[in-house]
Coordinates of C-alpha atoms and ligand atoms in Angstrom, one line a residue:
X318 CA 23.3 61.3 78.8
X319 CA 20.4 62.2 76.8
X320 CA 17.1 62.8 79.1
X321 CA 15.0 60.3 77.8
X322 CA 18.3 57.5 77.8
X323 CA 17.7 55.3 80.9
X324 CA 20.7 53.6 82.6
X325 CA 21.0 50.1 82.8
X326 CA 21.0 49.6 86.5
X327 CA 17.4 51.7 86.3
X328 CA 16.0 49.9 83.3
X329 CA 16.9 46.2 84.9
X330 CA 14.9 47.7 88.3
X331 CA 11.8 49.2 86.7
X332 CA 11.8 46.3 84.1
X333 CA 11.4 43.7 86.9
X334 CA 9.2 45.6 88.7
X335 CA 6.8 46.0 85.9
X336 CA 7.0 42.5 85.5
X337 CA 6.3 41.3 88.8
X338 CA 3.4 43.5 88.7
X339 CA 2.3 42.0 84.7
X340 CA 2.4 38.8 86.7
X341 CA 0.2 39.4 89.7
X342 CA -1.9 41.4 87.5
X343 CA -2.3 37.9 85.2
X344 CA -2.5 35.6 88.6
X345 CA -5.5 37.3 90.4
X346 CA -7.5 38.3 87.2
X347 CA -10.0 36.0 87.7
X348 CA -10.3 37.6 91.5
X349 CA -10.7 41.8 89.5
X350 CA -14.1 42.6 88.0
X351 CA -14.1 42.6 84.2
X352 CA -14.8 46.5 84.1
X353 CA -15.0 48.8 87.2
X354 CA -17.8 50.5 85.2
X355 CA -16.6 53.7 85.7
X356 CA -18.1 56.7 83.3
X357 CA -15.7 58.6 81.4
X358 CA -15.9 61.6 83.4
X359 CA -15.1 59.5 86.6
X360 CA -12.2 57.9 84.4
X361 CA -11.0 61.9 83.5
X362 CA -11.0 62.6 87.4
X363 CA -9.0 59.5 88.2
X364 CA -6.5 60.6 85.3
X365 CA -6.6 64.5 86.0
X366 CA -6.1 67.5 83.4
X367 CA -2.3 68.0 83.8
X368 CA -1.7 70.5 80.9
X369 CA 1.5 69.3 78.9
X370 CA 4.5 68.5 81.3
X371 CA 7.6 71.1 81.3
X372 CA 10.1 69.2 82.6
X373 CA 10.7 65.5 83.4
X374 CA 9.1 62.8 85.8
X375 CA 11.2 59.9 87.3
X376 CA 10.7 56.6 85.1
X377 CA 9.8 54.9 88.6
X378 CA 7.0 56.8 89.7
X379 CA 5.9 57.1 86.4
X380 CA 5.6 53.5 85.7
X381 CA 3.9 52.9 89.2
X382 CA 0.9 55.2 88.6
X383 CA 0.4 54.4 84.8
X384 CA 0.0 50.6 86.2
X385 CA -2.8 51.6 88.7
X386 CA -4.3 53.6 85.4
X387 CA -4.3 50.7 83.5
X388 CA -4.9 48.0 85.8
X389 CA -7.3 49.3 87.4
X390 CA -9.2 51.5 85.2
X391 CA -9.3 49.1 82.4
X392 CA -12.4 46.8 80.9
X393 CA -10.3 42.9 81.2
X394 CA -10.1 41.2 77.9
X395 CA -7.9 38.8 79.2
X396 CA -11.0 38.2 82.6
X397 CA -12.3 34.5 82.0
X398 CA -15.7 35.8 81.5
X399 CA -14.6 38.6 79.2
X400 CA -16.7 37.7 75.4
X401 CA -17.7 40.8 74.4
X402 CA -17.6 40.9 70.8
X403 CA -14.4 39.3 69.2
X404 CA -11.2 40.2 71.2
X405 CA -9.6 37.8 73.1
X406 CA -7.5 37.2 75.9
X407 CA -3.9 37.9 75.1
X408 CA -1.0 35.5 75.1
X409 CA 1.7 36.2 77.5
X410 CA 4.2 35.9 75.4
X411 CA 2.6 38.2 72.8
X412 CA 3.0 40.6 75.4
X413 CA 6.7 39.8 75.9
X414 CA 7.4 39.8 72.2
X415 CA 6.3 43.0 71.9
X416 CA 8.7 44.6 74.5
X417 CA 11.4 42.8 72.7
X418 CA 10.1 43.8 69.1
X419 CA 10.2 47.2 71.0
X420 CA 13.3 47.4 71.9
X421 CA 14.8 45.9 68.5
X422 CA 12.7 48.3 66.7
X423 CA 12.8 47.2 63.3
X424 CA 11.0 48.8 60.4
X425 CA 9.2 45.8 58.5
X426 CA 8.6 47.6 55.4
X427 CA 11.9 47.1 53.8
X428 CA 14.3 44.1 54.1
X429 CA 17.5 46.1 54.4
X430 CA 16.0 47.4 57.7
X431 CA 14.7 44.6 59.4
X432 CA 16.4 41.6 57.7
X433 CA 15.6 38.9 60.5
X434 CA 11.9 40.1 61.2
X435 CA 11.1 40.4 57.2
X436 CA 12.4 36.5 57.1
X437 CA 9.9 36.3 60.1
X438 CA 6.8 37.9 58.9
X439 CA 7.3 36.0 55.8
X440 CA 7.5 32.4 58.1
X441 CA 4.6 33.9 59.9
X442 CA 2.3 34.0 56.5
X443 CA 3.8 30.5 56.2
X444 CA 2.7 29.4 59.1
X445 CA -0.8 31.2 59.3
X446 CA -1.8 29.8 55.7
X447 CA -0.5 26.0 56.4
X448 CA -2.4 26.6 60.1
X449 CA -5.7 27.2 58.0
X450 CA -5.5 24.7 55.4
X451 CA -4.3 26.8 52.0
X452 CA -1.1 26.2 50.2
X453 CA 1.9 27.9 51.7
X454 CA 2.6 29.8 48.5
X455 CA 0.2 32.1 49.5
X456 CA 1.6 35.2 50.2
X457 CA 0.5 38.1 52.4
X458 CA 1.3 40.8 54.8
X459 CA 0.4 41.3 58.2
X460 CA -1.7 44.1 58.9
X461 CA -3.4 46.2 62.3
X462 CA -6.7 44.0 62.7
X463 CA -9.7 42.7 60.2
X464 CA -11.0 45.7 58.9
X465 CA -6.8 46.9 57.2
X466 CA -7.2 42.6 56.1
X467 CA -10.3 43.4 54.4
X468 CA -9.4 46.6 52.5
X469 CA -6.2 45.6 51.5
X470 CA -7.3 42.1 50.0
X471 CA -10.5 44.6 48.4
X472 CA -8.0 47.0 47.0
X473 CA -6.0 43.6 45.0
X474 CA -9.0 42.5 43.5
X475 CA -9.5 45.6 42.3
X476 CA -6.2 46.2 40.4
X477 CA -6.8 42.4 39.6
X478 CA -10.2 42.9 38.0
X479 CA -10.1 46.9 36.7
X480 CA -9.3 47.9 33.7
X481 CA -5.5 48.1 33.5
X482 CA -6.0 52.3 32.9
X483 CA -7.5 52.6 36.1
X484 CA -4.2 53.1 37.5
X485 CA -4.0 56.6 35.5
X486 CA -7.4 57.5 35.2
X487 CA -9.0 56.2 38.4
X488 CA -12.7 55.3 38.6
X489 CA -13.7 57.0 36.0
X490 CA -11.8 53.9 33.8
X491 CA -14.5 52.1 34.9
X492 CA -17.3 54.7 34.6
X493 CA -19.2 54.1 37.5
X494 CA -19.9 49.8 36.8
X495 CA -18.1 48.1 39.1
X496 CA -20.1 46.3 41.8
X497 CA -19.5 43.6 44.7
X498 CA -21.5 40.9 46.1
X499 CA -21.6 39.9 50.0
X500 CA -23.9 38.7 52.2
X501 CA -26.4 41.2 54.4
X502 CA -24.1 39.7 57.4
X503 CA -20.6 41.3 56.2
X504 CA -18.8 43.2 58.7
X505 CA -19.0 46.6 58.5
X506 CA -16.0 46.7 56.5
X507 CA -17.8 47.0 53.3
X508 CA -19.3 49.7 53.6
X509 CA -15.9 51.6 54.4
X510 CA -14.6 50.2 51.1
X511 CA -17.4 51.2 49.1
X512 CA -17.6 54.6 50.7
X513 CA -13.6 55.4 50.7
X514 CA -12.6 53.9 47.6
X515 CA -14.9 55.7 45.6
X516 CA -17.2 53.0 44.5
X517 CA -20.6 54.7 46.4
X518 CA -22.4 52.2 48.6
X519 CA -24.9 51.5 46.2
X520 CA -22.2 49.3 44.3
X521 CA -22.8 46.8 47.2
X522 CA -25.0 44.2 47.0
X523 CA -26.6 42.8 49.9
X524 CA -27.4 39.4 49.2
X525 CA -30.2 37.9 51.4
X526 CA -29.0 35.2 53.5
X527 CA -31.2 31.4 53.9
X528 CA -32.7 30.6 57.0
X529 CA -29.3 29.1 58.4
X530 CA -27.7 33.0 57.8
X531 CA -25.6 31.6 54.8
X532 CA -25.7 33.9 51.7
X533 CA -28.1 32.3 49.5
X534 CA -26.1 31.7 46.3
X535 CA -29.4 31.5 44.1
X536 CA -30.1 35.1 45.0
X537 CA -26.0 35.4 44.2
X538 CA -25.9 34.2 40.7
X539 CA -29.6 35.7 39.9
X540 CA -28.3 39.2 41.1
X541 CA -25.1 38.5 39.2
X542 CA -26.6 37.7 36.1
X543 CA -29.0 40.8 35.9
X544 CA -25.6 43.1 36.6
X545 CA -24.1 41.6 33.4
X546 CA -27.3 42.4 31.9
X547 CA -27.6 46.0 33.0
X548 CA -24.1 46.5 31.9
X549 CA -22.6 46.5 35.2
X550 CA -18.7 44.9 35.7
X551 CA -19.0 42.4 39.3
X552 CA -15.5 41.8 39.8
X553 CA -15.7 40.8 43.7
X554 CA -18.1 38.5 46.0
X555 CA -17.2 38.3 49.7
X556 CA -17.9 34.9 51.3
X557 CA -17.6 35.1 55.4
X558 CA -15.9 32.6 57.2
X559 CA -17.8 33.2 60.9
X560 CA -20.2 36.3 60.5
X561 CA -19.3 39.1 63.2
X562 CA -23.0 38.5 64.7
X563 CA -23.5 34.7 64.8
X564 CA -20.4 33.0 63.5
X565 CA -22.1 31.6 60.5
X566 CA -19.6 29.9 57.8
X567 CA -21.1 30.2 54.5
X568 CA -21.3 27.6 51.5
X569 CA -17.4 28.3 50.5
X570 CA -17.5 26.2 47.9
X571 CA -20.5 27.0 45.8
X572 CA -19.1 30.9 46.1
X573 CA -15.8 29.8 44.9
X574 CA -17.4 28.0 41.8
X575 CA -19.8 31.0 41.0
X576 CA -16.7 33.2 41.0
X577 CA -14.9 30.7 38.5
X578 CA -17.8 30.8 36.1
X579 CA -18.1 34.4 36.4
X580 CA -14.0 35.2 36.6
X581 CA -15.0 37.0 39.4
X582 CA -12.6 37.4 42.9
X583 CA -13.3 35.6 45.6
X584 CA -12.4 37.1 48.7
X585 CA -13.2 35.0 52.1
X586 CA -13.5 37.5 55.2
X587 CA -12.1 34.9 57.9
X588 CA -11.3 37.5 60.5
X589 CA -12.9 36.0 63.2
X590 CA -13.8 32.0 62.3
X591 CA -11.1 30.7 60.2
X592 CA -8.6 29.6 62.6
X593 CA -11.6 27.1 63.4
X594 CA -10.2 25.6 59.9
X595 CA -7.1 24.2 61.7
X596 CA -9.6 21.3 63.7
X597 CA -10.3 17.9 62.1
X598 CA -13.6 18.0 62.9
X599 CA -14.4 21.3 61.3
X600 CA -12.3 21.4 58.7
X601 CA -15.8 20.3 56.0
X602 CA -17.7 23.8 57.1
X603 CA -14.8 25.6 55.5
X604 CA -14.2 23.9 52.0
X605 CA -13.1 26.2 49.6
X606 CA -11.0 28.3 50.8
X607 CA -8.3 26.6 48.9
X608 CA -10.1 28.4 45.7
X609 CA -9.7 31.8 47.8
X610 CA -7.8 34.6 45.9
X611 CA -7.7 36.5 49.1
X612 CA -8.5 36.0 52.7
X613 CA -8.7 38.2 56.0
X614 CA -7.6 36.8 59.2
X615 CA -7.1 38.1 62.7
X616 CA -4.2 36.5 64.9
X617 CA -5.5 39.3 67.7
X618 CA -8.8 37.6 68.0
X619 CA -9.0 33.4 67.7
X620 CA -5.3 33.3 67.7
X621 CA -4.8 35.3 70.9
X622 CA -2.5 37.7 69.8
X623 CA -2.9 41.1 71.6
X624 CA -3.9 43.8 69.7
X625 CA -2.7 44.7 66.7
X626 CA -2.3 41.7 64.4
X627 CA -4.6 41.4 61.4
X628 CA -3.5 39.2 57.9
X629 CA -4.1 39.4 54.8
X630 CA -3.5 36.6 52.5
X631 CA -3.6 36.1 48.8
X632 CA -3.2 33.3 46.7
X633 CA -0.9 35.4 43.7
X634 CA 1.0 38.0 46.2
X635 CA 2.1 39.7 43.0
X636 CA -1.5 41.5 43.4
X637 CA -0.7 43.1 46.1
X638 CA 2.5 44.2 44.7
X639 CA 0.8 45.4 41.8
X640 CA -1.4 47.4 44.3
X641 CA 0.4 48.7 46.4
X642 CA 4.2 49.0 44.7
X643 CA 6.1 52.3 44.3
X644 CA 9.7 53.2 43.4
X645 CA 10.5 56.3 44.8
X646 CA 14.2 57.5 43.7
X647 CA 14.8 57.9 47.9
X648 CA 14.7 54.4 48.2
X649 CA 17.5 52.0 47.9
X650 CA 15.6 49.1 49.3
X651 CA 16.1 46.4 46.1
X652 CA 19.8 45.3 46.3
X653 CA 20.0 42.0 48.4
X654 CA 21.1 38.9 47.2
X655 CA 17.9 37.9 46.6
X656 CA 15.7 38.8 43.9
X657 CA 13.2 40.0 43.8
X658 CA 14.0 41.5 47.4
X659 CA 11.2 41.1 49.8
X660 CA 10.2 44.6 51.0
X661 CA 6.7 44.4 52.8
X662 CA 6.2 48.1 52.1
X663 CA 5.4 47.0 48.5
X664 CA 2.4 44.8 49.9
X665 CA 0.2 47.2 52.0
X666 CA -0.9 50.7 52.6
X667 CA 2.0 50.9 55.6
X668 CA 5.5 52.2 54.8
X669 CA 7.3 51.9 57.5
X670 CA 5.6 49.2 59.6
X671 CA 6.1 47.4 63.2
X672 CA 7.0 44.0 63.9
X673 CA 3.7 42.3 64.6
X674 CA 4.5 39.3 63.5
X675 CA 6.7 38.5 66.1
X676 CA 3.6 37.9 68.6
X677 CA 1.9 36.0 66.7
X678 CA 5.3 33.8 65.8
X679 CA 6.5 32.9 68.7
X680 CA 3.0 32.1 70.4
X681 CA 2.4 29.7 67.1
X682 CA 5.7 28.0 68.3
X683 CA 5.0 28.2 72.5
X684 CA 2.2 25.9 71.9
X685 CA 2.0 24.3 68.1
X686 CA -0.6 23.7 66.1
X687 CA -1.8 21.0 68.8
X688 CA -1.9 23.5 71.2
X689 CA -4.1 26.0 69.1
X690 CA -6.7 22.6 68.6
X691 CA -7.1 22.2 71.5
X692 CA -7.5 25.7 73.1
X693 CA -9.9 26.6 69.9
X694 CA -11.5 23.7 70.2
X695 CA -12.1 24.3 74.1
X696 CA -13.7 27.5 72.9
X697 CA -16.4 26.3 70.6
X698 CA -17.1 23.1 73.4
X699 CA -17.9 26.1 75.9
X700 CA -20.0 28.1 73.7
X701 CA -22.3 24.9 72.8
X702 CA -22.3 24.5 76.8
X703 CA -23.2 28.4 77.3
X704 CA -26.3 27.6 74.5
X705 CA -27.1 24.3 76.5
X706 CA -27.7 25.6 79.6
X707 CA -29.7 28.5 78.1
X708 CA -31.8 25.9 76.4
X709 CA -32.5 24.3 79.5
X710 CA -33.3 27.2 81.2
X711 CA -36.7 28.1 81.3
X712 CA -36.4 31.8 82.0
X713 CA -33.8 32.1 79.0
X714 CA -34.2 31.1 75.1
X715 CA -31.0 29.9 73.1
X716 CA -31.3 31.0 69.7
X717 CA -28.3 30.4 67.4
X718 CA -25.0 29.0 68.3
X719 CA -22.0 28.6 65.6
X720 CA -18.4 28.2 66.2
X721 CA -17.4 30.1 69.5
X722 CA -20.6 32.4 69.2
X723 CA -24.0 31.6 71.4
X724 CA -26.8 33.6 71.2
X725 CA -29.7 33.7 73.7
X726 CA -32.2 36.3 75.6
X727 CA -33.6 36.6 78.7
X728 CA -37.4 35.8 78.4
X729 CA -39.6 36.1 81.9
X730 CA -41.1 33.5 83.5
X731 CA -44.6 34.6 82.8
X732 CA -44.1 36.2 79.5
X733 CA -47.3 34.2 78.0
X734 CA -49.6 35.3 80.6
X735 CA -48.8 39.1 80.6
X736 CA -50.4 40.7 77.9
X737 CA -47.8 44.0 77.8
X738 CA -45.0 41.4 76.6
X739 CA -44.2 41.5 73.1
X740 CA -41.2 41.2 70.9
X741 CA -40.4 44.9 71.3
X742 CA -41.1 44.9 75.4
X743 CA -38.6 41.5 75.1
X744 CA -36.3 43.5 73.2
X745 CA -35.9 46.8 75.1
X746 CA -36.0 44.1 78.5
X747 CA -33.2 42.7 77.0
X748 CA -31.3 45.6 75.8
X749 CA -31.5 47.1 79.1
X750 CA -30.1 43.8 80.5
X751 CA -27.1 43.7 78.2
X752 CA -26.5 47.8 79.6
X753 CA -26.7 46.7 83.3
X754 CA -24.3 43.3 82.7
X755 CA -21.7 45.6 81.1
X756 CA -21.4 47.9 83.9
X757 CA -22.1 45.2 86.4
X758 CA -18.5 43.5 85.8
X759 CA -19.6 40.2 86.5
X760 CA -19.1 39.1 83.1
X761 CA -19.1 41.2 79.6
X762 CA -21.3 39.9 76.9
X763 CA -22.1 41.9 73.6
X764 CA -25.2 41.9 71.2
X765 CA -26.8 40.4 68.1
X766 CA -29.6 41.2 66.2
X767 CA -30.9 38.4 65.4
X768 CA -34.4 38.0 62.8
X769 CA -35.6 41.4 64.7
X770 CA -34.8 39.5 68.4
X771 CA -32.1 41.8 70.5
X772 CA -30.2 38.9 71.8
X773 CA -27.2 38.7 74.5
X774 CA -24.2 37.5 72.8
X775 CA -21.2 35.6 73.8
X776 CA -18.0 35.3 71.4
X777 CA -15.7 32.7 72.9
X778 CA -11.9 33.4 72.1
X779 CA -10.8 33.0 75.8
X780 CA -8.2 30.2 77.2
X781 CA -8.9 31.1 80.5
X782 CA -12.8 30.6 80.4
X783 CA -13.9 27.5 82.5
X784 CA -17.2 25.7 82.8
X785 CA -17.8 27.0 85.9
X786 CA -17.4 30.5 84.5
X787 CA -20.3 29.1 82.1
X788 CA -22.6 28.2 85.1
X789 CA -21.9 31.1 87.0
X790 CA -22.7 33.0 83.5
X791 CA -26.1 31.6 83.2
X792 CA -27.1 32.2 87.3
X793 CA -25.7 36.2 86.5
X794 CA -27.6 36.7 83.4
X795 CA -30.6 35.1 85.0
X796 CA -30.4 37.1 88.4
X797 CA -29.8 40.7 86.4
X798 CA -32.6 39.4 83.8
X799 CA -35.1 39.2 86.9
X800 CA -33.8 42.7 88.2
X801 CA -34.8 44.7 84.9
X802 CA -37.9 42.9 84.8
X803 CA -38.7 44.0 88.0
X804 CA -37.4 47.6 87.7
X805 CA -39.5 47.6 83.8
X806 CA -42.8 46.2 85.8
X807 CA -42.4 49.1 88.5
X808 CA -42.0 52.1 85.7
Ligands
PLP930 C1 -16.0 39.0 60.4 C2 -15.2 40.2 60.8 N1 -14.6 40.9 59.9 C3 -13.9 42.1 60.2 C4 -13.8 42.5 61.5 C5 -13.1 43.7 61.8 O1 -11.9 43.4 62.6 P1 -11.1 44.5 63.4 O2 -12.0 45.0 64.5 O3 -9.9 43.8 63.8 O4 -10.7 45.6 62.4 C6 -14.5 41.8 62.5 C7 -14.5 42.2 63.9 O5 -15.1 41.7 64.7 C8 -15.2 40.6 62.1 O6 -15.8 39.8 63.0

């Protein structure tokens, strides 16, 4: 037997075993703190600097100390007061899934080596564009998380909108012109694509956002307009569906119709908020995303897949095929019955690929559509609750609340009366407070910088968050707020 083979009788042993302690890990997570708080050096102590093994370790022991690593060294996404920036608690049977796609193994990026699971991705995209409201003959792949979504749907409008020679000659087909329009709330993202893909960040441009943080469209067709002018080529405008910082939706619909006039792409980043899409009541905020050519969503955060599982979707999937296609002689990958044969390598960066979509598949059929409504919709109830109480707090202020995202600061009792308080004393007060609750492991918030205020910020993609873990969230943040204060007033 080879060494790393493990016999049946051992894998059916240590398999249960880690399962029984998956399951008493998920039973008393409420009970653990959300992050021992540990620094990384303590972390490198608990893990030690064993130089590179010689020989072999018995598959028992070393499944019973990589558990305590992990379980109890780990900050708890899945904890019910774990909303730190967009990750969510993962589904149980994600986790499952992925031991079986494991153990199957098959290599998504060609049909002839994953025949059922390439039929499964494709049911996936199905599924994932009829769950948000486009027609199901968009086509996509799935991809590692928002940021891979973004790029690969930026990359298609690209080959869309380029001069055809661009292929051959690269950027210098389009000497320098091209530019893209998003609002000064994108993700990060952007900037990557600018910067990587040869474009220069200057070929972004920020458009100013109106006082509801929606990119002003007047600002959008002005700045387009006076790019035509100069000579430039726009060939891209980035509408958000739930802004990283504040969950903001913008005006879908009035992008989609600039980007008609202007034969423009319009590429929706829904990484975080469009799942939201799939509830009655909020299906208005996202109208026009049917006029989408390509759109970014992230099973791994409102869908509760655990990490990785990022989508792309695009409206003509040739695009990407167009993108991303080769035809090495080494591969024999086109000779099914169908035609054209659907080989996912031919719609993404990835070559050989994982089976991702299973998670997100089988979780999409555990509880329906219904079940996502109602658990999303739980979500955003909690997060207007979180910005209630904060509102009628009087040592806190709310300040924006969209979707699952609430936004709100600690502000001391007598704030008017002490003449050191300003907005930067509020902000560094505040910043400090955010530091202390993330080591604290009471709960785990993240932050937002909202119109120059440092705010606390709570992102809401948690099925196991109650209303109590609301109330108890508001006493925390309003017991550590009084703590800083007091520790500030001292210095
Ligand atoms: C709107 C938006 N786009 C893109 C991303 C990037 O996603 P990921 O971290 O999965 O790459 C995020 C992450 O929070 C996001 O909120």
């Amino acid at each position: 037997m080879s060494p790393i083979e493990i016999n049946k009788d051992d894998f059916i042993e240590i398999g249960y075993r880690l399962i029984d302690i998956i399951s008493d890990f998920y039973d008393t997570i409420n009970e653990s703190p959300v992050t021992t708080g540990e620094t990384p050096e303590q972390i490198q102590a608990v893990l030690g600097n064993a130089s590179l093994p010689e020989n072999g370790t018995s598959v028992s022991e070393l499944f019973t100390k990589t558990s305590d690593l992990l379980l109890n060294h780990s900050l708890l996404n899945g904890h019910p007061k774990f909303f730190g920036y967009i990750t969510s608690s993962p589904t149980q049977i994600g986790a499952l899934a992925d031991l079986l796609a494991s153990a199957v193994n098959p290599n998504v990026g060609a049909n002839i080596l994953s025949p059922m699971a390439t039929a499964i991705e494709k049911q996936t995209l199905k599924w994932l564009a009829e769950f948000i409201g486009v027609s199901p003959t968009y086509g996509g792949i799935l991809v590692s998380g928002g940021n891979m979504a973004n790029l690969t749907g930026f990359l298609a409008a690209r080959t869309a909108k380029a001069p055809k020679s661009m292929k051959e000659d690269g950027l210098v087909a389009t000497s320098g012109k091209m530019v893209f329009y998003c609002s000064k709330a994108t993700h990060t993202w952007i900037e990557k694509a600018a910067v990587l893909f040869g474009h220069g960040s200057k070929a972004i441009r920020w458009i100013p956002t109106c006082a509801d943080n929606k990119m002003d469209t007047v600002i959008l067709l002005q700045t387009i307009d006076s790019d035509l002018k100069n000579g430039k080529k726009p060939f891209l405008v980035i509408g958000n569906a739930g802004d990283v910082s504040t969950g903001v939706v913008d005006n879908l619909s009035e992008i989609a119709a600039i980007c008609k006039a202007h034969d423009l792409w319009f590429h929706i980043d829904g990484a975080y908020g469009i799942p939201a899409a799939v509830i009655p009541q909020y299906k208005n905020l996202f109208d026009g995303i049917q006029e989408a050519d390509s759109i970014a969503l992230d099973p791994h955060k409102w869908l509760y897949a655990p990490l990785e599982a990022g989508c792309t979707l695009v409206k003509n999937p040739q695009h990407l095929i167009d993108t991303y296609s080769a035809h090495p002689v080494y591969y024999n990958f086109d000779n099914s019955a169908d035609e054209p044969t659907l080989n996912y390598y031919e719609y993404g960066f990835q070559n050989s690929r994982g089976f991702r979509a299973l998670k997100v598949w089988m979780a999409l059929q555990q509880v329906g559509k219904n079940g996502y409504i109602k658990m999303i919709n739980e979500d955003i109830e909690l997060s207007k609750l979180l910005f209630e109480e904060a509102q009628k707090h009087e040592e806190l202020e709310a300040v924006t609340q969209n979707l699952s995202i609430a936004t709100l600061r600690y502000v001391p009792l007598n704030y008017a009366q002490d003449e050191r308080m300003n907005e930067t004393y509020l902000n560094t007060l505040n910043e400090k407070l955010l530091n202390e609750l993330q080591q604290g492991g009471e709960v785990f918030l993240s932050n937002a910088v909202i119109t120059d205020k440092y705010c606390l910020r709570a992102c809401i993609v948690n099925f196991r968050t109650s209303k109590k873990d609301i109330q108890e969230i508001i006493e925390i943040i309003v017991r550590e707020g009084r703590k800083v204060y007091e520790k500030l007033q001292i210095k």
